[in-house]
Amino acid sequence: GGSFMLVYILCLLILGIPAMVMEFSVGRASQVSPIYMYKKLSKPKQKWGVFGWFCLAGNVSLMAFYTVVSGWIIYYFAKFLTGNYASLGFSSMISEPSVNVIFMAVTVLIAFFILCFNLQGGLERVTKYIMSALLVLMLVLAIHSLTLSGASEGLAFYLKPDFSKIDGSVMVGAMNQAFFTLSLGVAAMEIFGSYMGKDHTLAGEGVRICALDTFVAIMAGLIIFPACFSYGVEVGVGPSLIFVTLPNVFVNMGGGRIWGALFFLFMTFASFSTVIAVFENIMSFCMDMFGWN
């Protein structure tokens, strides 16, 4: 709850922003793919280049996870779009191999198609407007959640700190979340830094990204935790909350099919912005290692 949020925000300020600025600076200074960034910037006989391989492993691992999650989002969008959302169940979905494999394959094929035909520029332009619409929709959903019967209990759980709960596991969890949500440690920020012009200050970009990311995280909590207490959903089930709590919100609100379809459509674009970025990282690795054009 609130104690985790405090530690999380401290981790963002003390670790997240400095690490992001560092990654931006490595990318802008090297102007190559992450596999050679550290090697290029190292002094002779130093072994910093090995971290490029860790970045490659991190990107492949992230892609293995994120393509599955993006597939789930597409699946939920399809269900709301067709009106078959009343019987949605997260447990039944993840236990069905065909659903996971098919929609993961759809994610990979769409991303591959976008990259092969150089459509990512158009996707990025559309995503800017989609993300703005997603923020507005999240505000609407947060306001709706605050009107639910169990909203006060959910808000107390989410925002009221209990300092006795802060222990090593909470601190490690907050640190992990801070690094994961900012995509640190897998060379994603180095890639963005390599494209960043001299007219952008690295610290300013880091602060803006962190502020927007934190705003979205807080809005997500304002949507989810009041709804958890209203609909009797366990608050500790982890990342699956978005696939458990929000469908309950949409099912019980007027025009839920439309709201749900829009939300998961916007989430699809948001997830593809990450998938494309990681795919581009992996492709840049391959192009540098094997001389592909």
Coordinates of C-alpha atoms in Angstrom, one line a residue:
G1 CA 0.0 0.0 0.0
G2 CA 1.1 3.5 0.9
S3 CA 4.4 2.4 2.5
F4 CA 5.4 0.6 -0.8
M5 CA 4.5 3.7 -2.8
L6 CA 6.8 5.9 -0.6
V7 CA 9.7 3.5 -1.0
Y8 CA 8.9 3.2 -4.8
I9 CA 9.0 6.9 -5.3
L10 CA 12.3 7.2 -3.3
C11 CA 13.8 4.5 -5.5
L12 CA 12.7 6.4 -8.6
L13 CA 14.3 9.6 -7.3
I14 CA 17.5 8.1 -5.9
L15 CA 18.2 5.3 -8.4
G16 CA 15.8 5.5 -11.3
I17 CA 16.5 9.0 -12.7
P18 CA 20.3 8.8 -12.3
A19 CA 20.4 5.4 -13.9
M20 CA 18.2 6.6 -16.8
V21 CA 20.4 9.7 -17.4
M22 CA 23.5 7.4 -17.3
E23 CA 22.0 5.1 -19.9
F24 CA 20.9 8.1 -22.1
S25 CA 24.5 9.4 -21.9
V26 CA 26.0 6.1 -22.9
G27 CA 23.7 5.8 -25.9
R28 CA 24.3 9.4 -27.1
A29 CA 28.0 9.2 -26.6
S30 CA 28.5 5.8 -28.5
Q31 CA 25.9 6.1 -31.3
V32 CA 26.1 2.3 -31.9
S33 CA 23.9 -0.7 -30.8
P34 CA 24.1 -1.8 -27.2
I35 CA 26.3 -4.8 -28.1
Y36 CA 29.2 -2.4 -28.8
M37 CA 28.3 0.6 -26.7
Y38 CA 30.3 -0.3 -23.7
K39 CA 33.1 -1.6 -25.8
K40 CA 33.4 1.6 -27.8
L41 CA 33.5 3.7 -24.7
S42 CA 35.9 1.5 -22.7
K43 CA 39.6 2.3 -22.5
P44 CA 42.0 -0.2 -24.0
K45 CA 42.2 -3.6 -22.2
Q46 CA 39.2 -2.9 -20.2
K47 CA 36.4 -5.5 -20.2
W48 CA 33.2 -3.3 -20.0
G49 CA 32.1 -4.7 -23.4
V50 CA 30.8 -7.8 -21.8
F51 CA 27.8 -5.8 -20.5
G52 CA 26.6 -5.6 -24.1
W53 CA 25.9 -9.3 -24.0
F54 CA 24.0 -8.9 -20.8
C55 CA 21.9 -6.3 -22.5
L56 CA 21.2 -8.7 -25.4
A57 CA 20.1 -11.4 -22.9
G58 CA 17.9 -8.9 -21.1
N59 CA 16.2 -7.9 -24.3
V60 CA 15.5 -11.5 -25.4
S61 CA 14.1 -12.3 -21.9
L62 CA 12.0 -9.2 -21.9
M63 CA 10.6 -10.1 -25.3
A64 CA 9.7 -13.6 -24.2
F65 CA 7.6 -12.1 -21.4
Y66 CA 6.2 -9.0 -23.0
T67 CA 4.9 -10.7 -26.2
V68 CA 2.8 -13.0 -24.1
V69 CA 1.4 -10.1 -22.0
S70 CA 0.7 -8.2 -25.3
G71 CA -1.1 -11.2 -26.6
W72 CA -3.3 -11.2 -23.5
I73 CA -4.2 -7.6 -24.1
I74 CA -5.2 -8.3 -27.7
Y75 CA -7.3 -11.2 -26.5
Y76 CA -9.2 -9.0 -24.0
F77 CA -9.6 -6.3 -26.7
A78 CA -11.1 -8.9 -29.1
K79 CA -13.5 -10.2 -26.3
F80 CA -14.8 -6.7 -25.5
L81 CA -15.0 -5.7 -29.1
T82 CA -17.2 -8.8 -29.9
G83 CA -19.2 -8.4 -26.6
N84 CA -18.0 -11.8 -25.2
Y85 CA -16.5 -10.3 -22.0
A86 CA -19.0 -11.4 -19.4
S87 CA -17.3 -14.8 -18.9
L88 CA -13.7 -13.5 -19.1
G89 CA -11.4 -15.3 -16.6
F90 CA -7.7 -14.7 -16.2
S91 CA -7.0 -18.1 -14.7
S92 CA -8.9 -19.9 -17.5
M93 CA -7.1 -17.8 -20.1
I94 CA -3.6 -18.5 -18.9
S95 CA -4.3 -22.2 -18.5
E96 CA -5.4 -22.5 -22.2
P97 CA -2.2 -23.1 -24.3
S98 CA -3.9 -22.3 -27.6
V99 CA -5.0 -18.8 -26.5
N100 CA -1.5 -18.0 -25.2
V101 CA 0.4 -19.3 -28.3
I102 CA -2.0 -17.9 -30.9
F103 CA -2.2 -14.4 -29.5
M104 CA 1.6 -14.3 -28.7
A105 CA 2.1 -15.3 -32.4
V106 CA -0.2 -12.5 -33.5
T107 CA 1.8 -10.0 -31.5
V108 CA 5.1 -11.2 -33.0
L109 CA 3.8 -11.2 -36.6
I110 CA 2.3 -7.7 -36.3
A111 CA 5.6 -6.4 -34.8
F112 CA 7.6 -8.2 -37.5
F113 CA 5.3 -6.7 -40.2
I114 CA 5.7 -3.2 -38.8
L115 CA 9.5 -3.4 -38.7
C116 CA 9.8 -5.1 -42.1
F117 CA 7.8 -2.4 -43.9
N118 CA 9.3 0.5 -41.8
L119 CA 5.9 1.4 -40.4
Q120 CA 7.2 2.2 -36.9
G121 CA 7.4 5.9 -37.6
G122 CA 3.6 6.0 -38.4
L123 CA 2.9 3.8 -35.4
E124 CA 4.9 6.2 -33.1
R125 CA 2.9 9.2 -34.4
V126 CA -0.4 7.5 -33.9
T127 CA 0.7 6.2 -30.5
K128 CA 1.3 9.8 -29.3
Y129 CA -2.4 10.5 -29.7
I130 CA -3.5 7.1 -28.5
M131 CA -1.4 7.5 -25.3
S132 CA -3.0 10.9 -24.7
A133 CA -6.5 9.3 -25.1
L134 CA -5.4 6.5 -22.7
L135 CA -4.5 9.1 -20.0
V136 CA -7.9 10.7 -20.4
L137 CA -9.6 7.3 -20.2
M138 CA -7.6 6.5 -17.1
L139 CA -8.8 9.7 -15.4
V140 CA -12.4 8.8 -16.2
L141 CA -11.9 5.3 -14.8
A142 CA -10.2 6.6 -11.7
I143 CA -13.1 9.0 -11.0
H144 CA -15.5 6.1 -11.6
S145 CA -13.6 3.9 -9.2
L146 CA -13.7 6.6 -6.5
T147 CA -17.6 6.5 -6.6
L148 CA -17.7 2.7 -5.9
S149 CA -19.0 1.4 -2.5
G150 CA -15.6 0.2 -1.3
A151 CA -13.6 3.1 -2.6
S152 CA -12.7 4.5 0.9
E153 CA -11.2 1.2 2.0
G154 CA -9.3 0.8 -1.2
L155 CA -7.9 4.3 -1.0
A156 CA -6.8 3.7 2.6
F157 CA -5.0 0.6 1.6
Y158 CA -3.4 2.2 -1.3
L159 CA -2.4 5.6 0.1
K160 CA -2.2 5.3 3.9
P161 CA 1.4 4.2 4.8
D162 CA 2.0 1.5 7.4
F163 CA 5.7 1.9 8.2
S164 CA 5.8 -1.3 10.1
K165 CA 5.3 -3.1 6.8
I166 CA 8.5 -1.8 5.4
D167 CA 11.1 -4.6 5.3
G168 CA 13.8 -5.9 3.0
S169 CA 11.3 -7.6 0.7
V170 CA 9.3 -4.4 0.3
M171 CA 12.4 -2.4 -0.5
V172 CA 13.7 -4.9 -3.0
G173 CA 10.2 -5.1 -4.6
A174 CA 10.0 -1.3 -4.9
M175 CA 13.5 -1.2 -6.4
N176 CA 12.6 -3.9 -8.9
Q177 CA 9.4 -2.1 -9.9
A178 CA 11.3 1.2 -10.3
F179 CA 13.8 -0.4 -12.7
F180 CA 11.2 -2.5 -14.6
T181 CA 8.7 0.4 -15.1
L182 CA 11.5 2.6 -16.5
S183 CA 12.9 -0.2 -18.7
L184 CA 16.4 0.1 -17.1
G185 CA 19.1 -2.4 -17.4
V186 CA 18.2 -3.9 -20.8
A187 CA 19.7 -1.1 -23.0
A188 CA 16.3 0.3 -24.0
M189 CA 17.2 3.7 -22.7
E190 CA 20.6 3.5 -24.4
I191 CA 18.9 3.1 -27.8
F192 CA 16.7 6.1 -27.2
G193 CA 19.8 8.1 -26.0
S194 CA 21.6 7.2 -29.3
Y195 CA 18.8 9.0 -31.2
M196 CA 18.5 11.9 -28.8
G197 CA 19.7 15.2 -30.3
K198 CA 21.9 17.8 -28.6
D199 CA 18.9 20.1 -28.2
H200 CA 17.5 17.7 -25.5
T201 CA 19.0 17.7 -22.0
L202 CA 19.4 14.2 -20.6
A203 CA 18.4 15.1 -17.1
G204 CA 15.3 16.9 -18.3
E205 CA 14.2 14.0 -20.4
G206 CA 14.8 11.6 -17.5
V207 CA 12.7 13.7 -15.1
R208 CA 9.9 14.1 -17.6
I209 CA 9.8 10.4 -18.4
C210 CA 9.9 9.5 -14.7
A211 CA 7.1 12.0 -13.8
L212 CA 4.8 10.8 -16.6
D213 CA 5.5 7.1 -15.7
T214 CA 4.7 7.8 -12.0
F215 CA 1.5 9.7 -12.9
V216 CA 0.3 6.7 -14.9
A217 CA 1.2 4.3 -12.1
I218 CA -0.7 6.4 -9.5
M219 CA -3.7 6.6 -11.8
A220 CA -3.7 2.8 -12.3
G221 CA -3.7 2.4 -8.5
L222 CA -6.6 4.7 -8.1
I223 CA -8.5 2.7 -10.6
I224 CA -7.6 -0.8 -9.4
F225 CA -7.5 -0.8 -5.6
P226 CA -10.9 0.8 -4.9
A227 CA -12.4 -1.6 -7.4
C228 CA -10.6 -4.5 -5.7
F229 CA -12.3 -3.7 -2.4
S230 CA -15.7 -3.1 -4.1
Y231 CA -15.8 -6.4 -6.0
G232 CA -13.9 -8.6 -3.5
V233 CA -10.8 -9.1 -5.7
E234 CA -7.6 -10.2 -3.8
V235 CA -5.2 -7.2 -4.0
G236 CA -2.1 -9.3 -3.8
V237 CA -2.5 -11.3 -7.0
G238 CA 0.2 -9.2 -8.8
P239 CA 0.3 -8.1 -12.5
S240 CA -2.9 -10.1 -13.3
L241 CA -4.9 -7.3 -11.5
I242 CA -5.3 -5.5 -14.8
F243 CA -7.0 -8.6 -16.3
V244 CA -9.1 -9.3 -13.2
T245 CA -10.2 -6.0 -11.6
L246 CA -10.7 -3.9 -14.7
P247 CA -13.1 -6.3 -16.5
N248 CA -15.2 -6.2 -13.3
V249 CA -15.2 -2.5 -13.5
F250 CA -16.3 -2.5 -17.1
V251 CA -18.9 -5.2 -16.6
N252 CA -20.6 -3.1 -13.9
M253 CA -20.5 0.3 -15.5
G254 CA -22.8 1.8 -18.2
G255 CA -21.4 1.3 -21.7
G256 CA -18.8 -1.2 -20.3
R257 CA -18.3 -2.9 -23.6
I258 CA -17.3 0.4 -25.3
W259 CA -15.1 1.5 -22.4
G260 CA -13.5 -1.9 -22.2
A261 CA -12.8 -2.1 -25.9
L262 CA -11.3 1.4 -25.9
F263 CA -9.1 0.7 -22.9
F264 CA -7.7 -2.5 -24.2
L265 CA -7.3 -1.0 -27.7
F266 CA -5.2 1.8 -26.2
M267 CA -3.3 -0.7 -24.1
T268 CA -2.6 -2.6 -27.3
F269 CA -0.9 0.4 -28.8
A270 CA 1.0 1.1 -25.6
S271 CA 2.3 -2.5 -25.4
F272 CA 3.3 -2.4 -29.1
S273 CA 5.4 0.7 -28.5
T274 CA 7.4 -1.4 -26.1
V275 CA 7.5 -4.5 -28.2
I276 CA 8.7 -2.6 -31.2
A277 CA 11.4 -0.8 -29.2
V278 CA 12.7 -4.1 -27.8
F279 CA 12.5 -5.7 -31.3
E280 CA 14.5 -2.8 -32.7
N281 CA 17.1 -3.4 -30.0
I282 CA 17.4 -7.1 -30.9
M283 CA 17.6 -6.2 -34.6
S284 CA 20.3 -3.7 -34.0
F285 CA 22.3 -6.4 -32.1
C286 CA 21.9 -8.8 -35.1
M287 CA 22.8 -6.1 -37.7
D288 CA 26.0 -5.2 -35.9
M289 CA 27.0 -8.8 -35.1
F290 CA 26.3 -10.3 -38.5
G291 CA 26.6 -7.3 -40.8
W292 CA 22.9 -7.3 -41.8
N293 CA 21.5 -4.3 -43.6

